[in-house]
mmCIF file of C-alpha atoms in Angstrom:
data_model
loop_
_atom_site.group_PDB
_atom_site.id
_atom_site.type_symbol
_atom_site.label_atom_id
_atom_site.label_comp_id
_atom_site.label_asym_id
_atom_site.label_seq_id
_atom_site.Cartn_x
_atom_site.Cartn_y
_atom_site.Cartn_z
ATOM 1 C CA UNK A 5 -16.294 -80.739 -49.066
ATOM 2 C CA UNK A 6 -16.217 -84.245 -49.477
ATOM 3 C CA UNK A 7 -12.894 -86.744 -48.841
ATOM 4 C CA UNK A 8 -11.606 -89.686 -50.256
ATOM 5 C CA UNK A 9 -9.461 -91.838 -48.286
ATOM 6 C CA UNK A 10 -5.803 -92.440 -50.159
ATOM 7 C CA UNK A 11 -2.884 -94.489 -48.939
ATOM 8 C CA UNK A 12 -2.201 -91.373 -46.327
ATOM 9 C CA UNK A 13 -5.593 -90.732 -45.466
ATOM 10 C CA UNK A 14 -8.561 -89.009 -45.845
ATOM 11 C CA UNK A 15 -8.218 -86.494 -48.696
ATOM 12 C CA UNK A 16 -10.337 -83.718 -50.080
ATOM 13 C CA UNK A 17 -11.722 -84.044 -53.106
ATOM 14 C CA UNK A 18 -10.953 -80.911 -54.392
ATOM 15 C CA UNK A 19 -7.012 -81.473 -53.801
ATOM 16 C CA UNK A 20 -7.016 -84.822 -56.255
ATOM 17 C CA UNK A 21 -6.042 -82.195 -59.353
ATOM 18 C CA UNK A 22 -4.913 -83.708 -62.187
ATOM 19 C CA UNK A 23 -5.853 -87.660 -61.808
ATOM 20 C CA UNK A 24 -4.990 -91.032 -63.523
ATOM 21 C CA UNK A 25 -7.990 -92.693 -63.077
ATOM 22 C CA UNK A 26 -6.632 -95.919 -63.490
ATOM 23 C CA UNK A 27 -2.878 -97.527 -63.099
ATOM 24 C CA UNK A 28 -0.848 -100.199 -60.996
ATOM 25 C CA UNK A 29 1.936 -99.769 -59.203
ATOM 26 C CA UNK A 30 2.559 -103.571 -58.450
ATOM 27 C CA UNK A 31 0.883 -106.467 -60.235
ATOM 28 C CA UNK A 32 2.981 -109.137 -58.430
ATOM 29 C CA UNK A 33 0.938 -112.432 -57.086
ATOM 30 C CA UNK A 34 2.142 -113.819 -53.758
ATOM 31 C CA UNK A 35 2.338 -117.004 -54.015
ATOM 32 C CA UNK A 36 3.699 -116.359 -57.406
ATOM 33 C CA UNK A 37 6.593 -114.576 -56.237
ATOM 34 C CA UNK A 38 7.027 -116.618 -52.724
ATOM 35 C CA UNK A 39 7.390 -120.047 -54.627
ATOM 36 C CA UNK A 40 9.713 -118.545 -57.752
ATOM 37 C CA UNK A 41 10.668 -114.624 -57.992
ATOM 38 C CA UNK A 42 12.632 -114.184 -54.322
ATOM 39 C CA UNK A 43 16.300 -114.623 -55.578
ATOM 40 C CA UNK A 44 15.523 -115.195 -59.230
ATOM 41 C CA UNK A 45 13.864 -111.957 -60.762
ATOM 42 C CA UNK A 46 12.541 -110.170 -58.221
ATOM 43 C CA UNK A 47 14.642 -107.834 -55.638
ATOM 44 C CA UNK A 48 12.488 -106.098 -53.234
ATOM 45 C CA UNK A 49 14.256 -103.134 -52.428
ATOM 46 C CA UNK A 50 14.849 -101.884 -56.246
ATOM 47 C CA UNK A 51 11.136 -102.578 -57.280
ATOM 48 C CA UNK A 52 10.440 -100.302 -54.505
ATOM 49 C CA UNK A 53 13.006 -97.811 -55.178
ATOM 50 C CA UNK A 54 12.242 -98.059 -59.108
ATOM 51 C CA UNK A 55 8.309 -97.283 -58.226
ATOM 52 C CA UNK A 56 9.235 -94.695 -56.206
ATOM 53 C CA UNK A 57 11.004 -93.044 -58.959
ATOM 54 C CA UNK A 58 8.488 -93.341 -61.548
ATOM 55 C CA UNK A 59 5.859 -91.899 -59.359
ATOM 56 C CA UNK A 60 7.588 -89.106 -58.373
ATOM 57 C CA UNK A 61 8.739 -88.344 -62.237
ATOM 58 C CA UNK A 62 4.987 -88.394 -63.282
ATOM 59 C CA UNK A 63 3.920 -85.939 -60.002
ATOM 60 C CA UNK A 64 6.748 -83.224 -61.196
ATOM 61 C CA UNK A 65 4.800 -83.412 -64.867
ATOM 62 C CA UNK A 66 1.479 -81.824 -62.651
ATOM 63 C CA UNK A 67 -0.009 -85.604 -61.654
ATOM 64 C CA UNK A 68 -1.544 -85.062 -58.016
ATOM 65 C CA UNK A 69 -3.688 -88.317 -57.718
ATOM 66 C CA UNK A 70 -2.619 -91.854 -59.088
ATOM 67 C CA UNK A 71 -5.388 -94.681 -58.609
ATOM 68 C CA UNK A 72 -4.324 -98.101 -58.299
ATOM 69 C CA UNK A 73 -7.074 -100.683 -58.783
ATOM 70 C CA UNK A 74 -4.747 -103.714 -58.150
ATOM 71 C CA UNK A 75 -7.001 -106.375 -56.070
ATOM 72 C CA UNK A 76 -7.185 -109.894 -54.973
ATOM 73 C CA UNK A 77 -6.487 -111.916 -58.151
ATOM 74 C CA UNK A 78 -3.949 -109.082 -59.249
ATOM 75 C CA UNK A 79 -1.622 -108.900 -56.528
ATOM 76 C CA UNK A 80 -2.734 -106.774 -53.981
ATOM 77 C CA UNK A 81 0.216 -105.431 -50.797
ATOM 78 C CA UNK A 82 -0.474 -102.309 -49.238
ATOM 79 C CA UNK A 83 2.176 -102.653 -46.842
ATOM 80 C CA UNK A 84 4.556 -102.628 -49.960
ATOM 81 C CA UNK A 85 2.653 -99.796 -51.647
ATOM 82 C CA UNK A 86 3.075 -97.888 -48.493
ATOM 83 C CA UNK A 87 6.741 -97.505 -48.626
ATOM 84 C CA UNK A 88 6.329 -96.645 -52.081
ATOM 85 C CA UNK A 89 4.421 -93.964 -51.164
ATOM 86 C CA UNK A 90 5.634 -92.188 -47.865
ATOM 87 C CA UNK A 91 8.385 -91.439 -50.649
ATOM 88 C CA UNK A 92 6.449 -89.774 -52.797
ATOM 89 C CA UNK A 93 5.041 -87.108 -51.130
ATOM 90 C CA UNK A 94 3.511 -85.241 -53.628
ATOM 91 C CA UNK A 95 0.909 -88.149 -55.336
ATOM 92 C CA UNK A 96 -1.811 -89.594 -53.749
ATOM 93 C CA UNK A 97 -2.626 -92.634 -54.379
ATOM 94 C CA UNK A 98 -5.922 -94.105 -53.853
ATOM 95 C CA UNK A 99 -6.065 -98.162 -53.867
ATOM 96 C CA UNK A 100 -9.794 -100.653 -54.254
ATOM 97 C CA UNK A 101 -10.883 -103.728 -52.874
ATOM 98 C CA UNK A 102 -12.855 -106.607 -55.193
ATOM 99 C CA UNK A 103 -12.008 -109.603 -57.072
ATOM 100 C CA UNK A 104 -9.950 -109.773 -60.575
ATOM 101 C CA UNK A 105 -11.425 -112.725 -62.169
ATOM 102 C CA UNK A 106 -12.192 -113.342 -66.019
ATOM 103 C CA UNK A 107 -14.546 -116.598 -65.321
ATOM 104 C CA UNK A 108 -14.080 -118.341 -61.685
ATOM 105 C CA UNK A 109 -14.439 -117.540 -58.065
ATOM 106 C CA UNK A 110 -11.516 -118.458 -56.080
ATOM 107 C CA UNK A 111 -11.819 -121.506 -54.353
ATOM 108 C CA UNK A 112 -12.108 -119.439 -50.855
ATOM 109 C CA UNK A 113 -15.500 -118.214 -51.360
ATOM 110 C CA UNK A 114 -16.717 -120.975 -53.964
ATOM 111 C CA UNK A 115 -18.764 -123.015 -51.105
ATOM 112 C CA UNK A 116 -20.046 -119.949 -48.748
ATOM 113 C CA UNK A 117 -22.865 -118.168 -49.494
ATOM 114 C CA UNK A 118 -26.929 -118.234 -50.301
ATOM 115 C CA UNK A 119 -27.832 -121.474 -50.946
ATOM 116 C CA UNK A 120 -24.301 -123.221 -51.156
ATOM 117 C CA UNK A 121 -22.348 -125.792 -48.732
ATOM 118 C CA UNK A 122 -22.152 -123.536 -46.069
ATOM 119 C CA UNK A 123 -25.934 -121.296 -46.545
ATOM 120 C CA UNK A 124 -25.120 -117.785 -44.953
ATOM 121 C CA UNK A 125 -24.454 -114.106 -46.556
ATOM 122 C CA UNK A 126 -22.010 -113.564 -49.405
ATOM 123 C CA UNK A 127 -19.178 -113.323 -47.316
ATOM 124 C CA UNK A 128 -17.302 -111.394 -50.048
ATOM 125 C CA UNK A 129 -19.710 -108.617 -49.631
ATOM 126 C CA UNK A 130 -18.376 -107.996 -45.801
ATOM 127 C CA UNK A 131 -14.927 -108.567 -46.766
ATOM 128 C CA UNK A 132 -15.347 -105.836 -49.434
ATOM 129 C CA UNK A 133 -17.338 -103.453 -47.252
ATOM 130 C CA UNK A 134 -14.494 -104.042 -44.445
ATOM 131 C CA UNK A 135 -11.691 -102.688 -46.694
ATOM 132 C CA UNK A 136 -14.512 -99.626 -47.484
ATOM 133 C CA UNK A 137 -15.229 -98.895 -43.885
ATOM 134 C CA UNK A 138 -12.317 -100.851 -41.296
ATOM 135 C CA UNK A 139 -9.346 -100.874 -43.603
ATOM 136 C CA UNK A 140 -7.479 -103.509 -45.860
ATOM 137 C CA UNK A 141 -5.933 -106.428 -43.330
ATOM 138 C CA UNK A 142 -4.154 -104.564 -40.577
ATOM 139 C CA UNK A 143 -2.749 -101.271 -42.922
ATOM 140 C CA UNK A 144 -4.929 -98.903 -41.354
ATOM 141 C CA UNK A 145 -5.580 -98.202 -45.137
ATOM 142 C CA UNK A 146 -9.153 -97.808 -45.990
ATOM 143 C CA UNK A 147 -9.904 -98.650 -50.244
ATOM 144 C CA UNK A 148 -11.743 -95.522 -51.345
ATOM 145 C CA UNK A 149 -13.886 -97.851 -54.550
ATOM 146 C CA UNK A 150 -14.421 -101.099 -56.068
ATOM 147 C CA UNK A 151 -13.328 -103.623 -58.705
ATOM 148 C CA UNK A 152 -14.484 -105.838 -60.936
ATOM 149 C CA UNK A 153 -14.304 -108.024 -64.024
ATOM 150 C CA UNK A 154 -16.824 -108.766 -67.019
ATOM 151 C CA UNK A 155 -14.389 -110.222 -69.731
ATOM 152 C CA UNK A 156 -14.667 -111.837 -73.181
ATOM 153 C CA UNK A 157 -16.593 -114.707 -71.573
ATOM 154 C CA UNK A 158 -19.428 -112.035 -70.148
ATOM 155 C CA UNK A 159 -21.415 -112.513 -67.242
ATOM 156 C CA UNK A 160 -20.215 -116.793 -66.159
ATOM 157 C CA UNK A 161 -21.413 -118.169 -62.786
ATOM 158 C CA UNK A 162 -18.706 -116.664 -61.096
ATOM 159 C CA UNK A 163 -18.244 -113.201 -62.735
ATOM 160 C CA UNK A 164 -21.940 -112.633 -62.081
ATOM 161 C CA UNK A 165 -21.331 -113.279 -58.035
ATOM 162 C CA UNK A 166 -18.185 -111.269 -57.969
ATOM 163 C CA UNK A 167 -20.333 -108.267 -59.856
ATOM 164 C CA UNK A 168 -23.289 -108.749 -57.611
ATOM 165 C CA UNK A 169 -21.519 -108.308 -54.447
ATOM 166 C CA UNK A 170 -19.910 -105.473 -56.046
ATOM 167 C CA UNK A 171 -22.934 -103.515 -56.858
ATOM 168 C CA UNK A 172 -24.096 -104.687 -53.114
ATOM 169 C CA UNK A 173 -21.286 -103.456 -51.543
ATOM 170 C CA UNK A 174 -21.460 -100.007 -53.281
ATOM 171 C CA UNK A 175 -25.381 -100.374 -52.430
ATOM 172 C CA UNK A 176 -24.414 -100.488 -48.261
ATOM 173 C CA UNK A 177 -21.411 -97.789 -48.773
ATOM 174 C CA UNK A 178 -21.684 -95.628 -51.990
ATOM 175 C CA UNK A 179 -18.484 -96.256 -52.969
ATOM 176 C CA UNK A 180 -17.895 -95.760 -56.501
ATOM 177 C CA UNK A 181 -16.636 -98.927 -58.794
ATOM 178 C CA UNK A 182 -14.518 -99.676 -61.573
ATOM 179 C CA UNK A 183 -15.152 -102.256 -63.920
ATOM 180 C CA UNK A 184 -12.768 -104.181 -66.540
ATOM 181 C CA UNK A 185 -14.598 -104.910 -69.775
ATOM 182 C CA UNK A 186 -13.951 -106.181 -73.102
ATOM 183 C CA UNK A 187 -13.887 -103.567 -75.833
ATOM 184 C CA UNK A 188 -14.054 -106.323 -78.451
ATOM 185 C CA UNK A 189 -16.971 -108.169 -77.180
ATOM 186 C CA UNK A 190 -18.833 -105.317 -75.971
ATOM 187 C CA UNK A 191 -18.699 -106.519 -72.376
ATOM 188 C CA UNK A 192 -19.542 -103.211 -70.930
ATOM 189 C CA UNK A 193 -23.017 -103.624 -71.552
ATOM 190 C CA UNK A 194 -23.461 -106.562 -70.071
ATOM 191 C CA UNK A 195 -22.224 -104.895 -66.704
ATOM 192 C CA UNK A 196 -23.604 -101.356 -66.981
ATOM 193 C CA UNK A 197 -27.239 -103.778 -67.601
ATOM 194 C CA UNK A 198 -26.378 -106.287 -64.310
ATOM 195 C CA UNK A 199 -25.687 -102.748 -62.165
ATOM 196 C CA UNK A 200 -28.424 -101.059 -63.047
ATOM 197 C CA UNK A 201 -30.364 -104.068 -62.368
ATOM 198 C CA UNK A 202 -28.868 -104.177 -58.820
ATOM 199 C CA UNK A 203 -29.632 -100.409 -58.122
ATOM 200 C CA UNK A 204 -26.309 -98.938 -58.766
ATOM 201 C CA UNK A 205 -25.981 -95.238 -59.268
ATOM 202 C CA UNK A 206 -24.197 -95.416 -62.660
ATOM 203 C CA UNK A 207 -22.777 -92.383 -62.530
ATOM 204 C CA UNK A 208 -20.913 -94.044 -60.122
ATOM 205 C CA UNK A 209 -18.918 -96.770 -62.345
ATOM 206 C CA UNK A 210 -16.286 -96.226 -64.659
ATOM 207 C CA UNK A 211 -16.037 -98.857 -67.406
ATOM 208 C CA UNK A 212 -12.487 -99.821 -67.660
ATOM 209 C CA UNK A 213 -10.554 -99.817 -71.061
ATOM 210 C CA UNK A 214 -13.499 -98.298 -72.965
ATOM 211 C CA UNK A 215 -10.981 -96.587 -74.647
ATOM 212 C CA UNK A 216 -9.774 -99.999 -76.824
ATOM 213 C CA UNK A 217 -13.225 -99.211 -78.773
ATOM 214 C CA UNK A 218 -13.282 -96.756 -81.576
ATOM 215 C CA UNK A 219 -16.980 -98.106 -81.880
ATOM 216 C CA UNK A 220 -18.929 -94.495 -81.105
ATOM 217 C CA UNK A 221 -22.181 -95.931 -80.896
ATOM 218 C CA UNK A 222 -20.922 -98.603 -78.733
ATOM 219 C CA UNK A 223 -19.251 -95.678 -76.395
ATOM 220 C CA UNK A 224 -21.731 -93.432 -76.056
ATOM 221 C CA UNK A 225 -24.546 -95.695 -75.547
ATOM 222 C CA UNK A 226 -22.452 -96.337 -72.413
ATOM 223 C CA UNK A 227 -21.952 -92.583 -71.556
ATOM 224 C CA UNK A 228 -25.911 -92.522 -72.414
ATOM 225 C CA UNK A 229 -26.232 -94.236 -69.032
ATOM 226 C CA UNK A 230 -24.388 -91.810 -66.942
ATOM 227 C CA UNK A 231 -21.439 -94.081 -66.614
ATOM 228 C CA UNK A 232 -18.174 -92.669 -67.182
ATOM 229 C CA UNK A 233 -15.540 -94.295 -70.016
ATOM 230 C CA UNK A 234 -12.172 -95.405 -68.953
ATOM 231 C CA UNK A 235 -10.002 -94.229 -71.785
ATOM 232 C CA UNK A 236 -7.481 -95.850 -69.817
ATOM 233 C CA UNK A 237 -4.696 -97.798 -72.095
ATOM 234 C CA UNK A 238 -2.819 -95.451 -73.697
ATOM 235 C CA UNK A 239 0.652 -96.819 -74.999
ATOM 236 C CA UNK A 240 -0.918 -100.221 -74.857
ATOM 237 C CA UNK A 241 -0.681 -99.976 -78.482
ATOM 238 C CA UNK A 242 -1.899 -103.814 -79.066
ATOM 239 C CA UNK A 243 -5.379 -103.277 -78.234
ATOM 240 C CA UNK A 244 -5.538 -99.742 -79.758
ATOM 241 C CA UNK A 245 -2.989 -97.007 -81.126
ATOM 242 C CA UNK A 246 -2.889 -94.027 -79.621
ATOM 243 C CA UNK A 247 -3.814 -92.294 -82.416
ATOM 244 C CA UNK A 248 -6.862 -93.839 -83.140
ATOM 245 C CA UNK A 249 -7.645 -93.140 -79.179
ATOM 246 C CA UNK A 250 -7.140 -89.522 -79.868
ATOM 247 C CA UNK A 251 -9.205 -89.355 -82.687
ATOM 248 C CA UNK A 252 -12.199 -91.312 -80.755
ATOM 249 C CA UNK A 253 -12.078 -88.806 -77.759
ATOM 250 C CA UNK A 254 -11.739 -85.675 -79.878
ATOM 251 C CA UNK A 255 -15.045 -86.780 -81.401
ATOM 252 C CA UNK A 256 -16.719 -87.936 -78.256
ATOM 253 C CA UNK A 257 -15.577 -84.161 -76.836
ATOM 254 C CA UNK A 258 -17.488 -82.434 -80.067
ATOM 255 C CA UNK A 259 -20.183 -84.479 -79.376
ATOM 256 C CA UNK A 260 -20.506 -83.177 -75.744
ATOM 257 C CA UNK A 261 -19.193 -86.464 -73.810
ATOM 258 C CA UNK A 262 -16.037 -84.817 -71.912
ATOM 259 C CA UNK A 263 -17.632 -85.100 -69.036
ATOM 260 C CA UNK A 264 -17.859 -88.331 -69.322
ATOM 261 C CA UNK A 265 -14.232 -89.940 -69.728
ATOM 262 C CA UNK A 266 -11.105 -90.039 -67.764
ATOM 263 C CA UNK A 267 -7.907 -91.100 -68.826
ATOM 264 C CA UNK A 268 -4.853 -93.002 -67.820
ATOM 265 C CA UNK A 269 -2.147 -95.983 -68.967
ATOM 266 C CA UNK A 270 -3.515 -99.046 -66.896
ATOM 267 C CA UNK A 271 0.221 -99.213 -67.037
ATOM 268 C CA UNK A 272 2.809 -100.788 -63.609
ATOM 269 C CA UNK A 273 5.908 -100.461 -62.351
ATOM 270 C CA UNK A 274 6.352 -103.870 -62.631
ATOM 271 C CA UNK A 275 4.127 -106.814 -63.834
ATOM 272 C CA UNK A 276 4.899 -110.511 -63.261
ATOM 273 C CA UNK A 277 2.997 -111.853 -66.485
ATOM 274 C CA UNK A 278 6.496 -111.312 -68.113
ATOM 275 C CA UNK A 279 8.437 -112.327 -64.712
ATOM 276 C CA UNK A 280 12.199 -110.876 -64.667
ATOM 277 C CA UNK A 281 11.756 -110.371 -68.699
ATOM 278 C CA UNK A 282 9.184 -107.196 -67.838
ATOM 279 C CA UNK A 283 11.428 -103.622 -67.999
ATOM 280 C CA UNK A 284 12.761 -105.608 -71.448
ATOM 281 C CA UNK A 285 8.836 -106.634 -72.865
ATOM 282 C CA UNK A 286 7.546 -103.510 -71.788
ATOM 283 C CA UNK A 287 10.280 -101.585 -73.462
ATOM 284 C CA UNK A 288 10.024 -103.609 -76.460
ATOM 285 C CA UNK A 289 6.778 -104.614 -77.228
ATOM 286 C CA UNK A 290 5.127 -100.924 -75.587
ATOM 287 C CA UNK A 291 7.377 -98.612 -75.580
ATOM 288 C CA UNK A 292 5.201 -95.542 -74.696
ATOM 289 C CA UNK A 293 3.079 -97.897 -71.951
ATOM 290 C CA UNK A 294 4.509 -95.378 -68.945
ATOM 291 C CA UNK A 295 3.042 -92.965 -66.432
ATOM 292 C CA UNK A 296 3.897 -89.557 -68.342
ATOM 293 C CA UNK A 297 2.861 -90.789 -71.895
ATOM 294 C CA UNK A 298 -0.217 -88.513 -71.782
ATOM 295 C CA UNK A 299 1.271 -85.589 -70.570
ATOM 296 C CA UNK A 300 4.557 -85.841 -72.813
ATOM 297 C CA UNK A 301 2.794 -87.177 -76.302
ATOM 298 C CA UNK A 302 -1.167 -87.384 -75.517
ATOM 299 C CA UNK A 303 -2.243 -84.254 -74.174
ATOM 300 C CA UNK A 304 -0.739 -82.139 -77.653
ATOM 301 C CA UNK A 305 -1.969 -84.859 -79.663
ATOM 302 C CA UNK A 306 -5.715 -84.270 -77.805
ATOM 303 C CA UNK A 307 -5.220 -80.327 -78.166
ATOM 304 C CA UNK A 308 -4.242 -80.292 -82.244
ATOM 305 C CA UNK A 309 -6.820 -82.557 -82.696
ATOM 306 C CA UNK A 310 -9.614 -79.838 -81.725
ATOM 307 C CA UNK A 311 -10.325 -81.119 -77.810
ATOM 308 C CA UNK A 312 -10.647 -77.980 -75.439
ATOM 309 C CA UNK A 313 -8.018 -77.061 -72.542
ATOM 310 C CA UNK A 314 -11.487 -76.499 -70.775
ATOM 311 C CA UNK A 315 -11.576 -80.549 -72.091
ATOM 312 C CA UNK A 316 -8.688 -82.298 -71.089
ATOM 313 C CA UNK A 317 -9.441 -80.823 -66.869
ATOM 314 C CA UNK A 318 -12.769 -82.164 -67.581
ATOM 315 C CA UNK A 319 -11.463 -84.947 -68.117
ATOM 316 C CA UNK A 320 -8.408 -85.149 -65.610
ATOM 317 C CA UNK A 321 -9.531 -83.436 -63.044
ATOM 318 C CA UNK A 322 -13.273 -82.389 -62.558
ATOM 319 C CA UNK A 323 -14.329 -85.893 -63.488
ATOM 320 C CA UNK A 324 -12.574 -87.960 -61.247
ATOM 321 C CA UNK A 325 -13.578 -85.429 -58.432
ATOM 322 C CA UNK A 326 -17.242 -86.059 -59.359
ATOM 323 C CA UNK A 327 -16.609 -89.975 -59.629
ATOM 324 C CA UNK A 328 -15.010 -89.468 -55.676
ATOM 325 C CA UNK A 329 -17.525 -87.045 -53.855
#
């Protein structure tokens, strides 16, 4: 059988069970919190011991696998996420490598690469396929899939690099990839068209946040492709409400698209957008935007609405297996 490296190692694939296919743990930039949260809003040792309670509340409701596509531009620390998780023993949790960026390249790799100040390979293509094949930094950890952005703005300068190098790096490893789109704008397409383009085996890439559209046609021209839909935001009731995401994957199920969907909360333990004000927003302005939201409110609301037990491990559980082997 196949494995998938997590935070602990090399996994198989058929012990991921029941799977969020896409949440954070941290979303905490460094230099963010170097030059303002130490001493002001952020304390170290009860983010950690928070997280570690969270996780293992949503691994007693039956949650084996929790992936974490936090990369450059969102934060990324494994060595922080590994004392999260060597106290939770009963999650794995698989972490990505890419680049989180809605128009720009950081400045880092702006000026290397074909035909730019200094004229060699894309060196973010190495760096990716390092944290793939060596490990992220000096963790030992090895990222099990890739991340990317194609926002409102679609496919800028900069976007269209990062998304290259993506599809190149799952070209020289197989990894699978995860993309962040735009439900409003549509900006799915755009990627699912620049990957194919590239090669990539779409069956391969999730598009991320799918699940904001209650556009069908828009979905399942996706799904058409072979790629899989991230119906990935529920409590994030801004962008959708739950039950209008319930009522859009109940019909995508009769139509015969469970296998192609996975679900999750694209939710953290703690995000800096709102700095120290974050338990407070997040309790306020999304109340339900936690880990067990699916199994306490979403998985009932998915069952009375006509989808299949068979369904819902389709969609936790056989799916991300398939997106991993």
């Amino acid at each position: 059988m196949p494995t998938v490296d997590t935070l602990r190692g090399p996994v198989d694939v058929d012990d991921l069970g029941q799977t969020l296919m896409h949440e954070h743990i941290f979303v905490v930039a460094a230099e963010h919190l170097d030059n303002y949260g130490r001493g002001a809003w952020w304390d170290e040792e009860f983010r950690v011991a928070d997280a570690v309670e969270k996780l293992n509340a949503v691994a007693a409701k039956g949650v084996r696998t929790l992936v974490d596509p936090t990369v450059w531009g969102l934060g990324r620390y494994i060595p922080r996420i590994q004392r999260v998780a060597e106290q939770v023993p009963g999650l794995n949790i698989i972490v990505a490598t890419g680049l989180y960026a809605f128009e720009e390249l950081p400045h880092q790799y702006e000026h290397r690469g074909p035909g730019l100040f200094l004229d060699q390979p894309d060196p973010m293509i190495d760096d990716f396929v390092r944290d793939l094949t060596d490990g992220i930094a000096d963790t030992g950890v090895k990222a099990a899939f890739l991340k990317c952005v194609v926002e409102a703005k679609g496919l800028t300068p900069g976007v269209e690099r990062i998304c290259r190098a993506v599809a190149r790096a799952h070209a020289r490893t197989g990894a699978p990839i995860t993309v962040h789109t735009n439900a409003f704008t549509q900006s799915g397409l755009l990627a699912l068209d620049l990957f194919a383009k590239e090669g990539a085996d779409l069956e391969k890439v999730i598009v991320g946040h799918a699940g904001d559209s209650n556009d069908l046609d828009y979905l399942m021209r996706m799904a058409d492709t072979g790629a899989t839909l991230g119906m990935d935001r529920f409590g994030l009731d801004a962008y959708n409400s739950t039950a209008q995401r319930v009522a859009t994957i109940a019909e995508l199920c009769q139509r015969g698209y469970a296998d192609r969907m996975v679900l999750s909360h694209d939710t953290a333990c703690f995000m800096d957008y709102f700095g120290g004000a974050w338990d407070d927003a997040r309790g306020t302005l999304a109340p339900n935007w936690r880990y067990d939201h699916i199994h306490d409110d979403v998985l009932a609301a998915l069952l009375d609405s006509g989808v299949t037990d068979g369904q819902i491990e389709q969609m936790l559980v056989f799916n991300p297996k398939r997106y991993f082997s």
